[in-house]
Amino acid sequence: MARRLDVTGADGVRLAAWDHTAPGHAAPGHETPGHTASDHEAPGRAAPEREAWGRAAGPGGTGLVPRPVRARPSSAPAAPAPGVLLLHGLMGHAGHWAPAVRRLTGGHRIVALDQRGHGASEKPAAGPFTREAYVADAAAVVEQLGLGPVTLIGHSMGALTAWQLAAERPDLVRALVICDMRASALGAASQRAWQDWFRGWPAPFPSLEAVHRWFGDEDPWVETPNPARGAFFAEVMAERPDGWRPVFDPEQMLTSRETWVHDAHWDSLAQVRCPTLVIRGLDGELGRAEAQEMVRVLPHGAYAEIPDAGHLLHYTHPEAWSEAVEPFLNGVLTP
């Protein structure tokens, strides 16, 4: 079960957060005035995990749409639990964390955020989609939901947001998990490649099956068939009158990416003072040498890797991911 919480980010942007807190570990008072909350099934990648979810049609559709289920009354006030905030990567959404979160044991208050421009959160036409905006949004969520000092777990772009928030607002952050995100600059050629990639999408897709085929097999960027990649992208598609399109605006994604591919981020990484776990898939985008250098630069860094996993390590290998992350969480969250 995941409970939707509507919060306000920087510049008044409307954000959707999803509370995965296990029963008995909810933090009291988190349904504060201005936040609406309702119970929903959490999204996941396997078909049985989507049974409580429909899909939105028309221009306002946001892909997976929760169907309300009856809330169960709590029998007694719950004790506060240490906060954990999950930040997905570029083009992702909060539901991509669901398979991994379900494997974590209780004791944490876990909230996943749909970042601006993604998922069920607002996608302001005028932006901004800057590093500063993403970091300010995350800080606003931590403060409004009373999660601080929080453990931030970020994947890819979300990991960069997480460590920049940890560097800028150490008062809000207890610990940090960086999932497959580089500190080095990717460069202008990388941005041009992404522009060409977006232009090559055969969108609108005639069906979700076509989405699975394209991203899992037919996409020129796919070296070998990858059904999990197809499933990953199918979760961020919505049906429009002309077919299936992404819930995000590709131009907004390029703008979001523009603000971090041209610069290295070693300086902000070195400013992180909290315990930090750097975790990578052996076939991911973060190489071992760079990951180990990131650990060396961090004042309190640790390293983990997942064999056979690629960039989407928490999504494709949720059990191995949780087995690597949970000891770190227990270590930093145990009084």
GROMACS .gro file of C-alpha atoms in nm:
model
  335
    1MET     CA    1   0.000   0.000   0.000
    2ALA     CA    2   0.119   0.354  -0.073
    3ARG     CA    3  -0.053   0.669   0.042
    4ARG     CA    4  -0.042   0.974  -0.184
    5LEU     CA    5   0.058   1.302  -0.022
    6ASP     CA    6   0.022   1.627  -0.217
    7VAL     CA    7   0.294   1.876  -0.129
    8THR     CA    8   0.423   2.207  -0.263
    9GLY     CA    9   0.769   2.246  -0.407
   10ALA     CA   10   0.974   2.548  -0.506
   11ASP     CA   11   0.787   2.825  -0.690
   12GLY     CA   12   0.458   2.668  -0.579
   13VAL     CA   13   0.487   2.366  -0.809
   14ARG     CA   14   0.248   2.084  -0.708
   15LEU     CA   15   0.426   1.759  -0.625
   16ALA     CA   16   0.296   1.408  -0.557
   17ALA     CA   17   0.470   1.202  -0.291
   18TRP     CA   18   0.393   0.840  -0.201
   19ASP     CA   19   0.419   0.717   0.158
   20HIS     CA   20   0.524   0.350   0.178
   21THR     CA   21   0.546   0.344   0.557
   22ALA     CA   22   0.471   0.002   0.701
   23PRO     CA   23   0.172  -0.018   0.939
   24GLY     CA   24   0.272   0.070   1.293
   25HIS     CA   25   0.563   0.293   1.189
   26ALA     CA   26   0.381   0.604   1.067
   27ALA     CA   27   0.502   0.938   1.192
   28PRO     CA   28   0.217   1.112   1.374
   29GLY     CA   29   0.084   1.434   1.236
   30HIS     CA   30   0.213   1.398   0.880
   31GLU     CA   31  -0.128   1.464   0.729
   32THR     CA   32  -0.097   1.835   0.797
   33PRO     CA   33  -0.325   2.109   0.664
   34GLY     CA   34  -0.261   2.163   0.296
   35HIS     CA   35  -0.164   1.802   0.235
   36THR     CA   36  -0.426   1.567   0.099
   37ALA     CA   37  -0.376   1.197   0.156
   38SER     CA   38  -0.551   0.889   0.025
   39ASP     CA   39  -0.466   0.520   0.021
   40HIS     CA   40  -0.365   0.355  -0.305
   41GLU     CA   41  -0.190   0.046  -0.423
   42ALA     CA   42   0.172   0.118  -0.503
   43PRO     CA   43   0.272   0.079  -0.868
   44GLY     CA   44   0.506  -0.199  -0.970
   45ARG     CA   45   0.649  -0.352  -1.284
   46ALA     CA   46   0.492  -0.699  -1.278
   47ALA     CA   47   0.138  -0.734  -1.409
   48PRO     CA   48  -0.010  -0.867  -1.078
   49GLU     CA   49   0.129  -0.560  -0.902
   50ARG     CA   50  -0.066  -0.331  -1.136
   51GLU     CA   51  -0.410  -0.480  -1.076
   52ALA     CA   52  -0.520  -0.188  -0.857
   53TRP     CA   53  -0.405   0.062  -1.118
   54GLY     CA   54  -0.577   0.195  -1.428
   55ARG     CA   55  -0.447   0.421  -1.702
   56ALA     CA   56  -0.549   0.775  -1.779
   57ALA     CA   57  -0.666   0.871  -2.125
   58GLY     CA   58  -0.665   1.210  -2.289
   59PRO     CA   59  -0.426   1.505  -2.271
   60GLY     CA   60  -0.420   1.512  -1.892
   61GLY     CA   61  -0.336   1.144  -1.848
   62THR     CA   62  -0.044   1.053  -1.624
   63GLY     CA   63   0.010   0.687  -1.708
   64LEU     CA   64  -0.051   0.464  -1.410
   65VAL     CA   65  -0.345   0.600  -1.211
   66PRO     CA   66  -0.429   0.463  -0.866
   67ARG     CA   67  -0.775   0.325  -0.800
   68PRO     CA   68  -0.879   0.404  -0.443
   69VAL     CA   69  -0.900   0.122  -0.193
   70ARG     CA   70  -1.064   0.140   0.147
   71ALA     CA   71  -0.838   0.281   0.419
   72ARG     CA   72  -0.794   0.072   0.730
   73PRO     CA   73  -0.834   0.260   1.057
   74SER     CA   74  -0.538   0.260   1.291
   75SER     CA   75  -0.601   0.102   1.630
   76ALA     CA   76  -0.341   0.308   1.818
   77PRO     CA   77  -0.108   0.605   1.760
   78ALA     CA   78   0.210   0.496   1.585
   79ALA     CA   79   0.559   0.578   1.703
   80PRO     CA   80   0.770   0.809   1.487
   81ALA     CA   81   0.997   0.635   1.239
   82PRO     CA   82   1.320   0.766   1.080
   83GLY     CA   83   1.243   0.929   0.746
   84VAL     CA   84   1.364   0.800   0.411
   85LEU     CA   85   1.303   0.996   0.089
   86LEU     CA   86   1.339   0.821  -0.248
   87LEU     CA   87   1.426   1.028  -0.557
   88HIS     CA   88   1.391   0.862  -0.899
   89GLY     CA   89   1.604   0.936  -1.204
   90LEU     CA   90   1.535   1.129  -1.523
   91MET     CA   91   1.214   1.009  -1.697
   92GLY     CA   92   1.130   0.785  -1.401
   93HIS     CA   93   0.854   0.805  -1.141
   94ALA     CA   94   0.806   0.718  -0.777
   95GLY     CA   95   0.646   0.381  -0.859
   96HIS     CA   96   0.975   0.250  -1.000
   97TRP     CA   97   1.094   0.213  -0.639
   98ALA     CA   98   0.801  -0.010  -0.538
   99PRO     CA   99   0.958  -0.352  -0.609
  100ALA     CA  100   1.262  -0.266  -0.396
  101VAL     CA  101   1.073  -0.088  -0.118
  102ARG     CA  102   0.849  -0.389  -0.060
  103ARG     CA  103   1.157  -0.590   0.032
  104LEU     CA  104   1.275  -0.352   0.302
  105THR     CA  105   1.173  -0.443   0.655
  106GLY     CA  106   0.985  -0.207   0.887
  107GLY     CA  107   1.129   0.063   1.103
  108HIS     CA  108   1.159   0.338   0.840
  109ARG     CA  109   0.910   0.597   0.719
  110ILE     CA  110   0.963   0.566   0.343
  111VAL     CA  111   0.836   0.832   0.104
  112ALA     CA  112   0.893   0.830  -0.274
  113LEU     CA  113   0.862   1.156  -0.466
  114ASP     CA  114   0.746   1.219  -0.820
  115GLN     CA  115   0.985   1.499  -0.908
  116ARG     CA  116   0.869   1.802  -1.106
  117GLY     CA  117   0.801   1.717  -1.469
  118HIS     CA  118   0.759   1.349  -1.382
  119GLY     CA  119   0.487   1.105  -1.278
  120ALA     CA  120   0.183   1.264  -1.115
  121SER     CA  121   0.362   1.587  -1.025
  122GLU     CA  122   0.310   1.916  -1.205
  123LYS     CA  123   0.492   1.977  -1.531
  124PRO     CA  124   0.507   2.357  -1.555
  125ALA     CA  125   0.548   2.468  -1.916
  126ALA     CA  126   0.782   2.749  -1.816
  127GLY     CA  127   0.985   2.538  -1.574
  128PRO     CA  128   1.223   2.595  -1.419
  129PHE     CA  129   1.398   2.260  -1.458
  130THR     CA  130   1.726   2.357  -1.299
  131ARG     CA  131   1.945   2.184  -1.044
  132GLU     CA  132   1.842   2.449  -0.793
  133ALA     CA  133   1.472   2.378  -0.851
  134TYR     CA  134   1.506   2.003  -0.804
  135VAL     CA  135   1.709   2.048  -0.486
  136ALA     CA  136   1.466   2.307  -0.349
  137ASP     CA  137   1.173   2.073  -0.420
  138ALA     CA  138   1.337   1.792  -0.224
  139ALA     CA  139   1.410   2.023   0.068
  140ALA     CA  140   1.047   2.142   0.068
  141VAL     CA  141   0.919   1.785   0.079
  142VAL     CA  142   1.147   1.694   0.370
  143GLU     CA  143   1.034   1.999   0.566
  144GLN     CA  144   0.663   1.981   0.487
  145LEU     CA  145   0.635   1.611   0.566
  146GLY     CA  146   0.854   1.630   0.875
  147LEU     CA  147   1.102   1.373   0.745
  148GLY     CA  148   1.419   1.542   0.865
  149PRO     CA  149   1.682   1.455   0.943
  150VAL     CA  150   1.616   1.225   0.647
  151THR     CA  151   1.802   0.950   0.468
  152LEU     CA  152   1.802   1.036   0.099
  153ILE     CA  153   1.812   0.754  -0.156
  154GLY     CA  154   1.853   0.872  -0.512
  155HIS     CA  155   1.890   0.701  -0.847
  156SER     CA  156   2.079   0.869  -1.132
  157MET     CA  157   1.961   1.231  -1.154
  158GLY     CA  158   1.779   1.181  -0.824
  159ALA     CA  159   2.109   1.081  -0.664
  160LEU     CA  160   2.267   1.406  -0.776
  161THR     CA  161   1.973   1.598  -0.629
  162ALA     CA  162   2.017   1.400  -0.308
  163TRP     CA  163   2.385   1.468  -0.259
  164GLN     CA  164   2.351   1.835  -0.351
  165LEU     CA  165   2.077   1.871  -0.090
  166ALA     CA  166   2.297   1.691   0.163
  167ALA     CA  167   2.581   1.931   0.083
  168GLU     CA  168   2.365   2.245   0.101
  169ARG     CA  169   2.136   2.153   0.392
  170PRO     CA  170   2.322   1.916   0.626
  171ASP     CA  171   2.064   1.998   0.893
  172LEU     CA  172   1.800   1.813   0.689
  173VAL     CA  173   1.999   1.500   0.598
  174ARG     CA  174   2.104   1.210   0.819
  175ALA     CA  175   2.248   0.978   0.554
  176LEU     CA  176   2.266   0.929   0.177
  177VAL     CA  177   2.251   0.647  -0.079
  178ILE     CA  178   2.379   0.722  -0.430
  179CYS     CA  179   2.257   0.473  -0.692
  180ASP     CA  180   2.449   0.462  -1.021
  181MET     CA  181   2.520   0.833  -1.069
  182ARG     CA  182   2.848   0.976  -1.194
  183ALA     CA  183   3.023   1.280  -1.047
  184SER     CA  184   3.211   1.350  -1.370
  185ALA     CA  185   3.072   1.566  -1.650
  186LEU     CA  186   2.917   1.374  -1.939
  187GLY     CA  187   2.975   1.649  -2.195
  188ALA     CA  188   2.801   1.812  -2.491
  189ALA     CA  189   2.824   1.501  -2.709
  190SER     CA  190   2.611   1.313  -2.456
  191GLN     CA  191   2.342   1.580  -2.473
  192ARG     CA  192   2.338   1.571  -2.853
  193ALA     CA  193   2.305   1.193  -2.844
  194TRP     CA  194   2.002   1.223  -2.617
  195GLN     CA  195   1.841   1.478  -2.848
  196ASP     CA  196   1.883   1.238  -3.139
  197TRP     CA  197   1.751   0.951  -2.929
  198PHE     CA  198   1.430   1.134  -2.838
  199ARG     CA  199   1.375   1.230  -3.200
  200GLY     CA  200   1.409   0.866  -3.300
  201TRP     CA  201   1.123   0.744  -3.080
  202PRO     CA  202   0.835   0.606  -3.293
  203ALA     CA  203   0.583   0.795  -3.079
  204PRO     CA  204   0.293   0.781  -3.048
  205PHE     CA  205   0.311   0.409  -2.986
  206PRO     CA  206   0.006   0.213  -3.103
  207SER     CA  207  -0.005  -0.002  -2.788
  208LEU     CA  208   0.175  -0.078  -2.463
  209GLU     CA  209   0.307  -0.393  -2.629
  210ALA     CA  210   0.473  -0.168  -2.886
  211VAL     CA  211   0.629   0.033  -2.603
  212HIS     CA  212   0.768  -0.286  -2.450
  213ARG     CA  213   0.911  -0.401  -2.784
  214TRP     CA  214   1.071  -0.070  -2.872
  215PHE     CA  215   1.245   0.003  -2.542
  216GLY     CA  216   1.318  -0.359  -2.466
  217ASP     CA  217   1.448  -0.472  -2.805
  218GLU     CA  218   1.409  -0.243  -3.107
  219ASP     CA  219   1.566   0.075  -2.965
  220PRO     CA  220   1.914   0.115  -3.124
  221TRP     CA  221   2.053   0.186  -2.776
  222VAL     CA  222   1.961  -0.167  -2.664
  223GLU     CA  223   2.254  -0.403  -2.724
  224THR     CA  224   2.069  -0.720  -2.622
  225PRO     CA  225   1.696  -0.776  -2.555
  226ASN     CA  226   1.604  -0.620  -2.222
  227PRO     CA  227   1.239  -0.682  -2.123
  228ALA     CA  228   1.283  -0.500  -1.790
  229ARG     CA  229   1.379  -0.182  -1.975
  230GLY     CA  230   1.064  -0.215  -2.182
  231ALA     CA  231   0.857  -0.255  -1.867
  232PHE     CA  232   1.029   0.044  -1.707
  233PHE     CA  233   0.926   0.275  -1.991
  234ALA     CA  234   0.578   0.125  -2.022
  235GLU     CA  235   0.510   0.251  -1.669
  236VAL     CA  236   0.565   0.613  -1.774
  237MET     CA  237   0.334   0.607  -2.076
  238ALA     CA  238  -0.023   0.736  -2.097
  239GLU     CA  239  -0.285   0.677  -2.364
  240ARG     CA  240  -0.369   0.984  -2.575
  241PRO     CA  241  -0.620   1.012  -2.861
  242ASP     CA  242  -0.344   0.931  -3.111
  243GLY     CA  243  -0.174   0.652  -2.914
  244TRP     CA  244   0.063   0.604  -2.621
  245ARG     CA  245   0.302   0.885  -2.528
  246PRO     CA  246   0.530   0.954  -2.230
  247VAL     CA  247   0.377   1.135  -1.935
  248PHE     CA  248   0.680   1.366  -1.939
  249ASP     CA  249   0.777   1.623  -2.201
  250PRO     CA  250   1.101   1.513  -2.374
  251GLU     CA  251   1.204   1.877  -2.415
  252GLN     CA  252   1.167   1.929  -2.040
  253MET     CA  253   1.380   1.620  -1.984
  254LEU     CA  254   1.652   1.763  -2.208
  255THR     CA  255   1.634   2.092  -2.020
  256SER     CA  256   1.662   1.906  -1.689
  257ARG     CA  257   1.963   1.718  -1.819
  258GLU     CA  258   2.125   2.029  -1.967
  259THR     CA  259   2.174   2.167  -1.619
  260TRP     CA  260   2.399   1.883  -1.504
  261VAL     CA  261   2.572   1.710  -1.796
  262HIS     CA  262   2.820   1.988  -1.870
  263ASP     CA  263   2.966   2.025  -1.521
  264ALA     CA  264   3.140   1.788  -1.286
  265HIS     CA  265   3.000   1.756  -0.934
  266TRP     CA  266   3.301   1.648  -0.730
  267ASP     CA  267   3.303   1.968  -0.525
  268SER     CA  268   2.948   1.924  -0.399
  269LEU     CA  269   3.015   1.556  -0.333
  270ALA     CA  270   3.312   1.644  -0.114
  271GLN     CA  271   3.090   1.874   0.091
  272VAL     CA  272   2.864   1.585   0.199
  273ARG     CA  273   2.940   1.516   0.565
  274CYS     CA  274   2.685   1.244   0.642
  275PRO     CA  275   2.738   0.865   0.600
  276THR     CA  276   2.699   0.782   0.230
  277LEU     CA  277   2.666   0.455   0.040
  278VAL     CA  278   2.765   0.453  -0.328
  279ILE     CA  279   2.602   0.156  -0.502
  280ARG     CA  280   2.632   0.056  -0.865
  281GLY     CA  281   2.536  -0.221  -1.104
  282LEU     CA  282   2.836  -0.390  -1.261
  283ASP     CA  283   2.691  -0.316  -1.605
  284GLY     CA  284   2.561   0.031  -1.515
  285GLU     CA  285   2.672   0.379  -1.614
  286LEU     CA  286   2.890   0.440  -1.309
  287GLY     CA  287   3.222   0.261  -1.352
  288ARG     CA  288   3.398   0.093  -1.061
  289ALA     CA  289   3.702   0.322  -1.065
  290GLU     CA  290   3.487   0.637  -1.056
  291ALA     CA  291   3.259   0.490  -0.788
  292GLN     CA  292   3.556   0.408  -0.568
  293GLU     CA  293   3.698   0.756  -0.621
  294MET     CA  294   3.362   0.897  -0.514
  295VAL     CA  295   3.384   0.689  -0.197
  296ARG     CA  296   3.737   0.823  -0.138
  297VAL     CA  297   3.622   1.184  -0.183
  298LEU     CA  298   3.330   1.140   0.057
  299PRO     CA  299   3.430   1.196   0.420
  300HIS     CA  300   3.215   0.899   0.528
  301GLY     CA  301   3.173   0.689   0.214
  302ALA     CA  302   3.099   0.319   0.164
  303TYR     CA  303   3.074   0.109  -0.152
  304ALA     CA  304   2.849  -0.170  -0.280
  305GLU     CA  305   2.787  -0.327  -0.618
  306ILE     CA  306   2.526  -0.562  -0.764
  307PRO     CA  307   2.642  -0.831  -1.009
  308ASP     CA  308   2.451  -0.866  -1.337
  309ALA     CA  309   2.268  -0.536  -1.278
  310GLY     CA  310   2.271  -0.236  -1.509
  311HIS     CA  311   2.167   0.125  -1.463
  312LEU     CA  312   1.815   0.038  -1.339
  313LEU     CA  313   1.956  -0.172  -1.056
  314HIS     CA  314   1.682  -0.106  -0.798
  315TYR     CA  315   1.413  -0.190  -1.054
  316THR     CA  316   1.562  -0.497  -1.220
  317HIS     CA  317   1.728  -0.645  -0.910
  318PRO     CA  318   1.511  -0.527  -0.617
  319GLU     CA  319   1.606  -0.812  -0.384
  320ALA     CA  320   1.981  -0.771  -0.433
  321TRP     CA  321   1.943  -0.395  -0.407
  322SER     CA  322   1.753  -0.415  -0.078
  323GLU     CA  323   2.004  -0.666   0.060
  324ALA     CA  324   2.284  -0.420  -0.014
  325VAL     CA  325   2.104  -0.109   0.112
  326GLU     CA  326   1.922  -0.232   0.422
  327PRO     CA  327   2.232  -0.298   0.639
  328PHE     CA  328   2.343   0.057   0.566
  329LEU     CA  329   1.998   0.194   0.654
  330ASN     CA  330   1.986  -0.005   0.975
  331GLY     CA  331   2.331   0.115   1.070
  332VAL     CA  332   2.260   0.485   1.024
  333LEU     CA  333   1.901   0.481   1.151
  334THR     CA  334   1.954   0.274   1.466
  335PRO     CA  335   1.992   0.501   1.772
   0.00000   0.00000   0.00000
